[in-house]
PDB file of N, CA and C in Angstrom:
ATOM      1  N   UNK A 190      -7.612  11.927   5.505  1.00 63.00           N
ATOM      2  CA  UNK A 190      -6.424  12.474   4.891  1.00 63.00           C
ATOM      3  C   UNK A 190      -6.145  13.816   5.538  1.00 63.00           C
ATOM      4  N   UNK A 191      -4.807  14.079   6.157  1.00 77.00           N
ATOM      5  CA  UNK A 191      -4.686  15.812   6.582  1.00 77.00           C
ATOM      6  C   UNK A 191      -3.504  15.948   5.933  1.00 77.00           C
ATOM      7  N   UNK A 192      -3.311  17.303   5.692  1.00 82.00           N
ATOM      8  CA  UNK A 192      -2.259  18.220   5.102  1.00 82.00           C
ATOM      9  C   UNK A 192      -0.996  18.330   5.756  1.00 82.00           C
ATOM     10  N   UNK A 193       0.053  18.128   4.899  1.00 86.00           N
ATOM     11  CA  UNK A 193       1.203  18.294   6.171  1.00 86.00           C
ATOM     12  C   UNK A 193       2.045  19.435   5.237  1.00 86.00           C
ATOM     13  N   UNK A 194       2.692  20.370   5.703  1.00 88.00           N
ATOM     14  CA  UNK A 194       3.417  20.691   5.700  1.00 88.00           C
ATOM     15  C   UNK A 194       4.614  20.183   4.996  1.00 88.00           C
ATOM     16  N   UNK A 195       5.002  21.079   3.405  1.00 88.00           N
ATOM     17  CA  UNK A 195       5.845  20.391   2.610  1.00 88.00           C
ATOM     18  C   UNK A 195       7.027  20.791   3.085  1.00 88.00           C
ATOM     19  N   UNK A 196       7.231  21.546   3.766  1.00 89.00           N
ATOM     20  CA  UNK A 196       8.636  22.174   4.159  1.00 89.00           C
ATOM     21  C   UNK A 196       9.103  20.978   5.373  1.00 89.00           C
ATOM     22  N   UNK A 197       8.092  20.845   6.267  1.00 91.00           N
ATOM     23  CA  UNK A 197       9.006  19.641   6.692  1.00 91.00           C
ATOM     24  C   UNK A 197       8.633  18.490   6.567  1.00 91.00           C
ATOM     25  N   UNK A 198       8.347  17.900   5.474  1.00 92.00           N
ATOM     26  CA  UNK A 198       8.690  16.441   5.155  1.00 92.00           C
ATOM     27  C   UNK A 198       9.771  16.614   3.961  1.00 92.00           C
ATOM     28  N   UNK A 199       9.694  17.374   2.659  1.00 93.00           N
ATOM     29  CA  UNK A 199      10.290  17.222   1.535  1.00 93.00           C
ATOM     30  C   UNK A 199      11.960  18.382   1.447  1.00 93.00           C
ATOM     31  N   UNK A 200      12.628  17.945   1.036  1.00 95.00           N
ATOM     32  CA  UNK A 200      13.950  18.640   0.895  1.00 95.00           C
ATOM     33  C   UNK A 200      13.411  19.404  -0.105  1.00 95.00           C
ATOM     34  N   UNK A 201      14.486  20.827   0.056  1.00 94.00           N
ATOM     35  CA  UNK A 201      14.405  22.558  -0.613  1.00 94.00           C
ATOM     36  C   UNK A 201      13.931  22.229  -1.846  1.00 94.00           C
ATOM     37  N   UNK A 202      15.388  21.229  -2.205  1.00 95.00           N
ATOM     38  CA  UNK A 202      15.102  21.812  -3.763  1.00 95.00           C
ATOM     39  C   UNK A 202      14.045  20.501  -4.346  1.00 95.00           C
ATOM     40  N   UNK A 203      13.303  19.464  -3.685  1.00 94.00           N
ATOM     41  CA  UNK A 203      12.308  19.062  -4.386  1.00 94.00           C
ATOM     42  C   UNK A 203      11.080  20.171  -4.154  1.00 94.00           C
ATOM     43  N   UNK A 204      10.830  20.874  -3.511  1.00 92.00           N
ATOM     44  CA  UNK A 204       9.715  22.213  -2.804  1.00 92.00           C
ATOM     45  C   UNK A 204      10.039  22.844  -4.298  1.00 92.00           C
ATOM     46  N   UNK A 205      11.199  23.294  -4.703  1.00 93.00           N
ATOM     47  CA  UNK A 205      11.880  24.373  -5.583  1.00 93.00           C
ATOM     48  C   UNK A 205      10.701  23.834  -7.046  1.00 93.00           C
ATOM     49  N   UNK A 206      11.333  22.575  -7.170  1.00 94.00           N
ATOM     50  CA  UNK A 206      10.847  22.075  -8.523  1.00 94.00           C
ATOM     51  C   UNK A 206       9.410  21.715  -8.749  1.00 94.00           C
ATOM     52  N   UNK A 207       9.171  21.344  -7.610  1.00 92.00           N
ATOM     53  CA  UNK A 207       7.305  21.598  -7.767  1.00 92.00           C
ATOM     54  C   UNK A 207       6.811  22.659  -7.703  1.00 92.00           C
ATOM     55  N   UNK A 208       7.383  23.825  -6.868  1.00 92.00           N
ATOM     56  CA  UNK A 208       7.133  24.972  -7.315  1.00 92.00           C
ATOM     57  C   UNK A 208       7.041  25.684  -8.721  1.00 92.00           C
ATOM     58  N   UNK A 209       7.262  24.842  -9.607  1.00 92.00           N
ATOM     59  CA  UNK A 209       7.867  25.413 -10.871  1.00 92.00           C
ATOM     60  C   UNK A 209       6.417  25.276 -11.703  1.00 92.00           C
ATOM     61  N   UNK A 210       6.052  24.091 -11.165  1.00 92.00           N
ATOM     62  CA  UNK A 210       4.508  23.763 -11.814  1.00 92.00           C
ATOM     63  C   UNK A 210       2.872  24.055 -11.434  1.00 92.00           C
ATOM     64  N   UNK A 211       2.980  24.068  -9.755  1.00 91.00           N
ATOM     65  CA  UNK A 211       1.982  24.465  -8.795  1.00 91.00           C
ATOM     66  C   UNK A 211       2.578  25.176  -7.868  1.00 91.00           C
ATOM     67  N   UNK A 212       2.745  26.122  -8.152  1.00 89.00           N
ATOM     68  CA  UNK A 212       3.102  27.566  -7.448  1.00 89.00           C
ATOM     69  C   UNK A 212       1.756  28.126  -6.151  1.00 89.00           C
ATOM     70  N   UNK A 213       2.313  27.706  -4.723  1.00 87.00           N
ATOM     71  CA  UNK A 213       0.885  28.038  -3.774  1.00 87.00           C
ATOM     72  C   UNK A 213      -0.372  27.352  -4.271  1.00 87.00           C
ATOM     73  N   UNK A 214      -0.446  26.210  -4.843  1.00 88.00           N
ATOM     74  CA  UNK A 214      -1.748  25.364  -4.797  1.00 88.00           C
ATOM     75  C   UNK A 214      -1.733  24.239  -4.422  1.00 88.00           C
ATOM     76  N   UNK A 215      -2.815  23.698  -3.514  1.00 87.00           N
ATOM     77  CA  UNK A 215      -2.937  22.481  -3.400  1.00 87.00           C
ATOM     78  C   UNK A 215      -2.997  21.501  -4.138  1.00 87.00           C
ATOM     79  N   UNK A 216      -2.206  20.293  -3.644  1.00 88.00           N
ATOM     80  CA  UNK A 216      -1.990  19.281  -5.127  1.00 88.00           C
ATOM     81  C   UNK A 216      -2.326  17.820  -4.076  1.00 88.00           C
ATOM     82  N   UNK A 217      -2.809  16.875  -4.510  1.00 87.00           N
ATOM     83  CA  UNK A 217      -2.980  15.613  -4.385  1.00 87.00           C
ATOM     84  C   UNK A 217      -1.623  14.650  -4.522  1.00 87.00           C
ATOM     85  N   UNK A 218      -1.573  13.948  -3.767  1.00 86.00           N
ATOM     86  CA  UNK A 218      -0.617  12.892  -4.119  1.00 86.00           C
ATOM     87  C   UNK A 218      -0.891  11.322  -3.635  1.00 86.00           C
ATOM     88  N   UNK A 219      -1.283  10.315  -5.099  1.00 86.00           N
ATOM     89  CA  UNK A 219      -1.965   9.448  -4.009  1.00 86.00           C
ATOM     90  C   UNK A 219      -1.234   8.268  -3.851  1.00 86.00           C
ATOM     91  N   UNK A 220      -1.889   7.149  -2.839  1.00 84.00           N
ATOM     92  CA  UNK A 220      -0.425   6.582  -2.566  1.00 84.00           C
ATOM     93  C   UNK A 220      -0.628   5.232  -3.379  1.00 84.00           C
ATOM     94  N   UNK A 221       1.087   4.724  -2.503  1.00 88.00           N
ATOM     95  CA  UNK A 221       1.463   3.639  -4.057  1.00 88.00           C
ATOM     96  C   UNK A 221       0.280   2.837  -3.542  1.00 88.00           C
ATOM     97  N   UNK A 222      -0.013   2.426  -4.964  1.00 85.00           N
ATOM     98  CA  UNK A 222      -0.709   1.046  -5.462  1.00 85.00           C
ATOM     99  C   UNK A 222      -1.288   0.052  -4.406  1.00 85.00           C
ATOM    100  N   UNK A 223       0.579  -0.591  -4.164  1.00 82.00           N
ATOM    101  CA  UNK A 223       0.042  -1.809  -2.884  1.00 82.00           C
ATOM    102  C   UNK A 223       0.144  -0.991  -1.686  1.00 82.00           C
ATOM    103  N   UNK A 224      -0.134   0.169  -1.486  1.00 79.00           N
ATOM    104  CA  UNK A 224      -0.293   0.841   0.116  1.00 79.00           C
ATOM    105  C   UNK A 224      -2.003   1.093  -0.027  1.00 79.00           C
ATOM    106  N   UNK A 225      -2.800   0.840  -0.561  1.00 79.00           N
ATOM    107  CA  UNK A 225      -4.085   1.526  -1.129  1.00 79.00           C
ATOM    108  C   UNK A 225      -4.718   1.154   0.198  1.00 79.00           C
ATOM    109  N   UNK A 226      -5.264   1.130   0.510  1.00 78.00           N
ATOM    110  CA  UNK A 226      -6.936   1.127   1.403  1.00 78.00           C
ATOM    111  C   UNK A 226      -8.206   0.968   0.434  1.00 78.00           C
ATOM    112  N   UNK A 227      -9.030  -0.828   0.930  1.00 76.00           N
ATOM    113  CA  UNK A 227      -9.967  -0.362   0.153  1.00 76.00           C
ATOM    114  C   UNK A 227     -11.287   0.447   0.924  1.00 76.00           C
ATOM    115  N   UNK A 228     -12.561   1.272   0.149  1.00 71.00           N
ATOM    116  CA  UNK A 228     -13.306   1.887   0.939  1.00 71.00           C
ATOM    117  C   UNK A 228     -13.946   0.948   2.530  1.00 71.00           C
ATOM    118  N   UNK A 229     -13.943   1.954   3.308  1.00 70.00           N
ATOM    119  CA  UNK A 229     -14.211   1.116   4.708  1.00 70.00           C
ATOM    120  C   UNK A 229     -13.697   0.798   4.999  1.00 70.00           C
ATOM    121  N   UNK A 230     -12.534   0.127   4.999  1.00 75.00           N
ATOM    122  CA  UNK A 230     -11.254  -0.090   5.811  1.00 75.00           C
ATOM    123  C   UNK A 230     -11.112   0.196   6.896  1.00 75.00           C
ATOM    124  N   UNK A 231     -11.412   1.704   7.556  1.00 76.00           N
ATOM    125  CA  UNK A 231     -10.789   2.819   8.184  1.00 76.00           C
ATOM    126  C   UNK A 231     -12.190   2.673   9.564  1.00 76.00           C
ATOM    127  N   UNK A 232     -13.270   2.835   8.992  1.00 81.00           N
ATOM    128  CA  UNK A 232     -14.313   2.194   9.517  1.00 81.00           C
ATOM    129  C   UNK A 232     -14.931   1.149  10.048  1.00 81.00           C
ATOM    130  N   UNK A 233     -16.568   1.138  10.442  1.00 87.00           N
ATOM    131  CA  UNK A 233     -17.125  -0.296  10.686  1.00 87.00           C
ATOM    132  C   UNK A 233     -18.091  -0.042   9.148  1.00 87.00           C
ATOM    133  N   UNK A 234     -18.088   1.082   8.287  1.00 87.00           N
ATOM    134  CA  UNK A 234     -19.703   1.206   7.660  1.00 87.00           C
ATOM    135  C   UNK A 234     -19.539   0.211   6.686  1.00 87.00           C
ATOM    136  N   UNK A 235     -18.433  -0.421   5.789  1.00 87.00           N
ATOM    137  CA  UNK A 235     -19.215  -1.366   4.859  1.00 87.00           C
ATOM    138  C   UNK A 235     -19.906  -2.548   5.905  1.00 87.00           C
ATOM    139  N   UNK A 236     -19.479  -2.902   6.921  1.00 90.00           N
ATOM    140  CA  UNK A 236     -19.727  -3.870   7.782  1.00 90.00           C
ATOM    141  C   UNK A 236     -21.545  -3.600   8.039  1.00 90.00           C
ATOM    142  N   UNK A 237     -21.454  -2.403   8.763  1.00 93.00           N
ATOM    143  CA  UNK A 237     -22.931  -1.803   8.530  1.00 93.00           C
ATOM    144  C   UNK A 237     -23.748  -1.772   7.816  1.00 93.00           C
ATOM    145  N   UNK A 238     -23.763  -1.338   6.572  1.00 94.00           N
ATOM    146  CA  UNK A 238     -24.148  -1.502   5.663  1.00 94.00           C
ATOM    147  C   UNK A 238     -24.517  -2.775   5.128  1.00 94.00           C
ATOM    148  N   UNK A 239     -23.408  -3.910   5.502  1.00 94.00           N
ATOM    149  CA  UNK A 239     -23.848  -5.535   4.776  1.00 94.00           C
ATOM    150  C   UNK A 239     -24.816  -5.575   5.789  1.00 94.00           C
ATOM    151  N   UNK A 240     -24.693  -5.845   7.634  1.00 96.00           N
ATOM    152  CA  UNK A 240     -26.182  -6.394   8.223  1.00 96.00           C
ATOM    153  C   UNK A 240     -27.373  -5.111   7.671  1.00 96.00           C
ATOM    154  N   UNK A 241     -27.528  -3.739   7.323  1.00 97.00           N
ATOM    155  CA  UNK A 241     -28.533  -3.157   6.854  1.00 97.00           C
ATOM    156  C   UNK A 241     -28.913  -3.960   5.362  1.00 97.00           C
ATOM    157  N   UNK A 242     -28.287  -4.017   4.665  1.00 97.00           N
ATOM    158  CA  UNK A 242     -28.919  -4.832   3.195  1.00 97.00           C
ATOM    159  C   UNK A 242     -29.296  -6.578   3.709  1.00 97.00           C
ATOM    160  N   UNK A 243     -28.646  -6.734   4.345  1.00 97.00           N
ATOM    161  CA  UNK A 243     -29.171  -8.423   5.075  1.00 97.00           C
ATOM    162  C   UNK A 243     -30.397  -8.121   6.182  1.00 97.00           C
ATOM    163  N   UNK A 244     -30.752  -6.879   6.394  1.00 97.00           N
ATOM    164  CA  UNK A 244     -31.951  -6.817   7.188  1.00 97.00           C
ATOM    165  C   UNK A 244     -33.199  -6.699   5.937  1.00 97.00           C
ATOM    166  N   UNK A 245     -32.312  -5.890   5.065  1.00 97.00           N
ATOM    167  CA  UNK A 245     -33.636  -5.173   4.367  1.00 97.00           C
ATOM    168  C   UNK A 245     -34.258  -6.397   3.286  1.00 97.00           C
ATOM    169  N   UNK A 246     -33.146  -7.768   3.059  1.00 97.00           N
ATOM    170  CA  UNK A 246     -33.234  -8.835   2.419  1.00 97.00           C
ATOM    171  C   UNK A 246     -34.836  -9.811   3.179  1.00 97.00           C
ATOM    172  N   UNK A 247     -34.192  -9.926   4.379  1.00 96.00           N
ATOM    173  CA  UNK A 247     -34.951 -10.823   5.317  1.00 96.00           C
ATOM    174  C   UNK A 247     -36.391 -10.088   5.495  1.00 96.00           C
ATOM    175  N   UNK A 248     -36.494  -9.016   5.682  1.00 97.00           N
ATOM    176  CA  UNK A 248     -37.800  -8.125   5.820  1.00 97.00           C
ATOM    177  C   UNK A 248     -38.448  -8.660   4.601  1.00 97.00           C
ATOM    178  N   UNK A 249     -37.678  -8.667   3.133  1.00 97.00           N
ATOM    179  CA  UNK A 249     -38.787  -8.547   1.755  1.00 97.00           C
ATOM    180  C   UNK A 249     -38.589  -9.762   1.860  1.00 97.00           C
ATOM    181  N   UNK A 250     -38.240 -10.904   2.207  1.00 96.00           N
ATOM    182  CA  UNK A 250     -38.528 -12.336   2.219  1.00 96.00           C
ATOM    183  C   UNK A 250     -39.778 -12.226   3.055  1.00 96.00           C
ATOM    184  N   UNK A 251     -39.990 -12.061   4.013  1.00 97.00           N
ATOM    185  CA  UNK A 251     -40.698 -12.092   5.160  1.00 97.00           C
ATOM    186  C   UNK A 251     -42.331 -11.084   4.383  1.00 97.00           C
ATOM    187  N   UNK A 252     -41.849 -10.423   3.454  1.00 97.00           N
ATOM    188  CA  UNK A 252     -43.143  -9.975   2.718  1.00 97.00           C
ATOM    189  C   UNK A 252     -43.448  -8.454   3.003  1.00 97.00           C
ATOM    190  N   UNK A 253     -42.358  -7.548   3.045  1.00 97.00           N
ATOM    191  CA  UNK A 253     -42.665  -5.861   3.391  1.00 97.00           C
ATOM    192  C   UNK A 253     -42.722  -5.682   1.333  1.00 97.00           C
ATOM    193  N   UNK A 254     -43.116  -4.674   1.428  1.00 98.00           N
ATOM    194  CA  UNK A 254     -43.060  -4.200   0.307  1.00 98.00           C
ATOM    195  C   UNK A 254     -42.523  -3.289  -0.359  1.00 98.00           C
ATOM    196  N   UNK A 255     -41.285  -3.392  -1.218  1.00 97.00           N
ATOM    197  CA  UNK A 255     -40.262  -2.886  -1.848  1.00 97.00           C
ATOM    198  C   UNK A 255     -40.871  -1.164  -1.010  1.00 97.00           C
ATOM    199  N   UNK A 256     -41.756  -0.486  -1.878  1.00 97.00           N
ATOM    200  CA  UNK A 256     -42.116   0.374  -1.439  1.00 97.00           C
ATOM    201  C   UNK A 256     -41.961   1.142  -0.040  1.00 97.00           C
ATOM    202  N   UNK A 257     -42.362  -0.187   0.432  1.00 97.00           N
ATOM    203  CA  UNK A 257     -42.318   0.244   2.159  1.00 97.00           C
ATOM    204  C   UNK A 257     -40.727   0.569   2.313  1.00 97.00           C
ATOM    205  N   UNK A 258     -39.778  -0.423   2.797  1.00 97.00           N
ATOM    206  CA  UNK A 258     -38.695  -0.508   2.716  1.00 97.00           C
ATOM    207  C   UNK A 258     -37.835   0.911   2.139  1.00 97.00           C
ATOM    208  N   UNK A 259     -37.918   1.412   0.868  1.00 97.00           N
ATOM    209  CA  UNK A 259     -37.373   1.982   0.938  1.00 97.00           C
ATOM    210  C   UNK A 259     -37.875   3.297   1.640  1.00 97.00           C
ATOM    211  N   UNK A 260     -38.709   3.792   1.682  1.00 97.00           N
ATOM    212  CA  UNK A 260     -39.491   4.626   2.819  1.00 97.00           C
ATOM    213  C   UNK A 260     -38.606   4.630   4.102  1.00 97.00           C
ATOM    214  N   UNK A 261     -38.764   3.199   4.440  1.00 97.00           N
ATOM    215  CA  UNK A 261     -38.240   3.086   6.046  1.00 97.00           C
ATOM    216  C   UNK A 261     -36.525   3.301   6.318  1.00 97.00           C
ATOM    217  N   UNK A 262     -36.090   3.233   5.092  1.00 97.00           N
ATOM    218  CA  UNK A 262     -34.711   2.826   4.609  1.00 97.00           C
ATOM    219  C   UNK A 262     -33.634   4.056   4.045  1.00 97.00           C
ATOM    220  N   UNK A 263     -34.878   4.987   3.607  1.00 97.00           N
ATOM    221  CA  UNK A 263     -34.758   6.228   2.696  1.00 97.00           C
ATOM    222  C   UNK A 263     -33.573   6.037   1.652  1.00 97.00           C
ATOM    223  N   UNK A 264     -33.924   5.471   0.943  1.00 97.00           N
ATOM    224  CA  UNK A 264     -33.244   4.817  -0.057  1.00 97.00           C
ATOM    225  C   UNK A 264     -34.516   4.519  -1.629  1.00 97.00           C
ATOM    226  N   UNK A 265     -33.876   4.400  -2.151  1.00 97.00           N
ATOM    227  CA  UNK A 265     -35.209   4.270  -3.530  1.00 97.00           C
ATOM    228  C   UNK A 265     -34.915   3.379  -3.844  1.00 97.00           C
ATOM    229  N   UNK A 266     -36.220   2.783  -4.610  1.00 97.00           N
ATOM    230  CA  UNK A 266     -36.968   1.916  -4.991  1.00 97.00           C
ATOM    231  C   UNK A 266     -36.096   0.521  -5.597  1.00 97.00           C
ATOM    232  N   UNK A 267     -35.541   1.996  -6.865  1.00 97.00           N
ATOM    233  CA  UNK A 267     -34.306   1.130  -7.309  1.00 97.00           C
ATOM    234  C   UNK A 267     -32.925   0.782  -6.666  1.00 97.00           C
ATOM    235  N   UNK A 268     -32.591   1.355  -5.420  1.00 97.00           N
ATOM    236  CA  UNK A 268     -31.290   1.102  -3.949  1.00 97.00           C
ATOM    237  C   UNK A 268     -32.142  -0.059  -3.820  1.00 97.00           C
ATOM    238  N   UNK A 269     -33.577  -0.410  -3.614  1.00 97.00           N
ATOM    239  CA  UNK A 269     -33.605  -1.642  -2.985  1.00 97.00           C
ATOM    240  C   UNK A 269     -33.464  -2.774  -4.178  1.00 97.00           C
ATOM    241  N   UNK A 270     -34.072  -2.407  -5.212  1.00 97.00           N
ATOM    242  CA  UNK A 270     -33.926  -3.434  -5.810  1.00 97.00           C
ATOM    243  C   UNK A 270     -32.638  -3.780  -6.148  1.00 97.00           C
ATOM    244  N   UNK A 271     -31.627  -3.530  -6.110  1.00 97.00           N
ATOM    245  CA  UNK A 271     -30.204  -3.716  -6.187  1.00 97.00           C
ATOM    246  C   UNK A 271     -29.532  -4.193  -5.168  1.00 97.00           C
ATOM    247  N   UNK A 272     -30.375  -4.131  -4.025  1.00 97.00           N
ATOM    248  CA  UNK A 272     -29.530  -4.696  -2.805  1.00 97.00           C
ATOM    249  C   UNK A 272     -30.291  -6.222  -3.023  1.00 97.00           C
ATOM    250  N   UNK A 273     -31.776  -6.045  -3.174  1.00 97.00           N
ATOM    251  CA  UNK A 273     -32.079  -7.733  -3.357  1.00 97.00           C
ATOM    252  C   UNK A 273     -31.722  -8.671  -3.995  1.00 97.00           C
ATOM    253  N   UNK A 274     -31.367  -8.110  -5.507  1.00 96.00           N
ATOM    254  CA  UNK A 274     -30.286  -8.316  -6.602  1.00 96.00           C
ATOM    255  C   UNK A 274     -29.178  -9.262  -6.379  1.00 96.00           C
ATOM    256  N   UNK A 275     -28.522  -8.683  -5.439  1.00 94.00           N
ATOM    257  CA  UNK A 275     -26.914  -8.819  -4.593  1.00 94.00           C
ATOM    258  C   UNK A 275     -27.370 -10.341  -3.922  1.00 94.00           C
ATOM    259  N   UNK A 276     -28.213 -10.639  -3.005  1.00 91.00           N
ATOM    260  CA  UNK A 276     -28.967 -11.401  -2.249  1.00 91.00           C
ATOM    261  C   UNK A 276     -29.435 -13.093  -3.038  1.00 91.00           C
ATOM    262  N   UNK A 277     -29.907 -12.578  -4.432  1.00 80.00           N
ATOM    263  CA  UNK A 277     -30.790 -13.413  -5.094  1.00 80.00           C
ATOM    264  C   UNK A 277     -29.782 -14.219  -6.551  1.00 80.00           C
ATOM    265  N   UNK A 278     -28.606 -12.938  -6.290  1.00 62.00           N
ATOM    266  CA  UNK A 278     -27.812 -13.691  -7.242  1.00 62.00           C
ATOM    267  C   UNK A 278     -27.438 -14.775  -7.735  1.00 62.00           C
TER     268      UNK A 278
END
């Protein structure tokens, strides 16, 4: 997300009337509904993230131990057990 400049996208007197409420502060504006992005989109990391939880699946099939894993993973105990969760559903 970057900042643009309200003076040149928005006409005077809409500047005027928001001025009336947030005078020199930053304000949020988020977008419509069906324009949304869901998280990762923008990225590869949920993608990443699924082969990392499909690695860390196949490892505790294969017999590592919760323990280990998250060690190697740096993630806790309970991150793993929730990703196996997902897996075993």
């Amino acid at each position: 997300m970057g900042y643009k400049r309200s003076t040149s996208i928005l006409p005077p007197e809409l500047i005027q009337q928001i001025q009336k409420y947030v005078d020199g502060e930053y304000i949020y504006i988020p977008r419509i509904a069906e324009k949304r992005k869901n998280w990762g989109d923008n990225t590869n990391t949920r993608q990443t993230l699924a082969l990392r939880n499909e690695e860390i699946f196949h490892k505790y099939q294969s017999g590592a131990a919760v323990s280990n894993l998250a060690e190697q993973y740096h993630i806790s105990t309970q991150g793993i057990y929730k990703i196996l969760s997902k897996f075993k559903g």
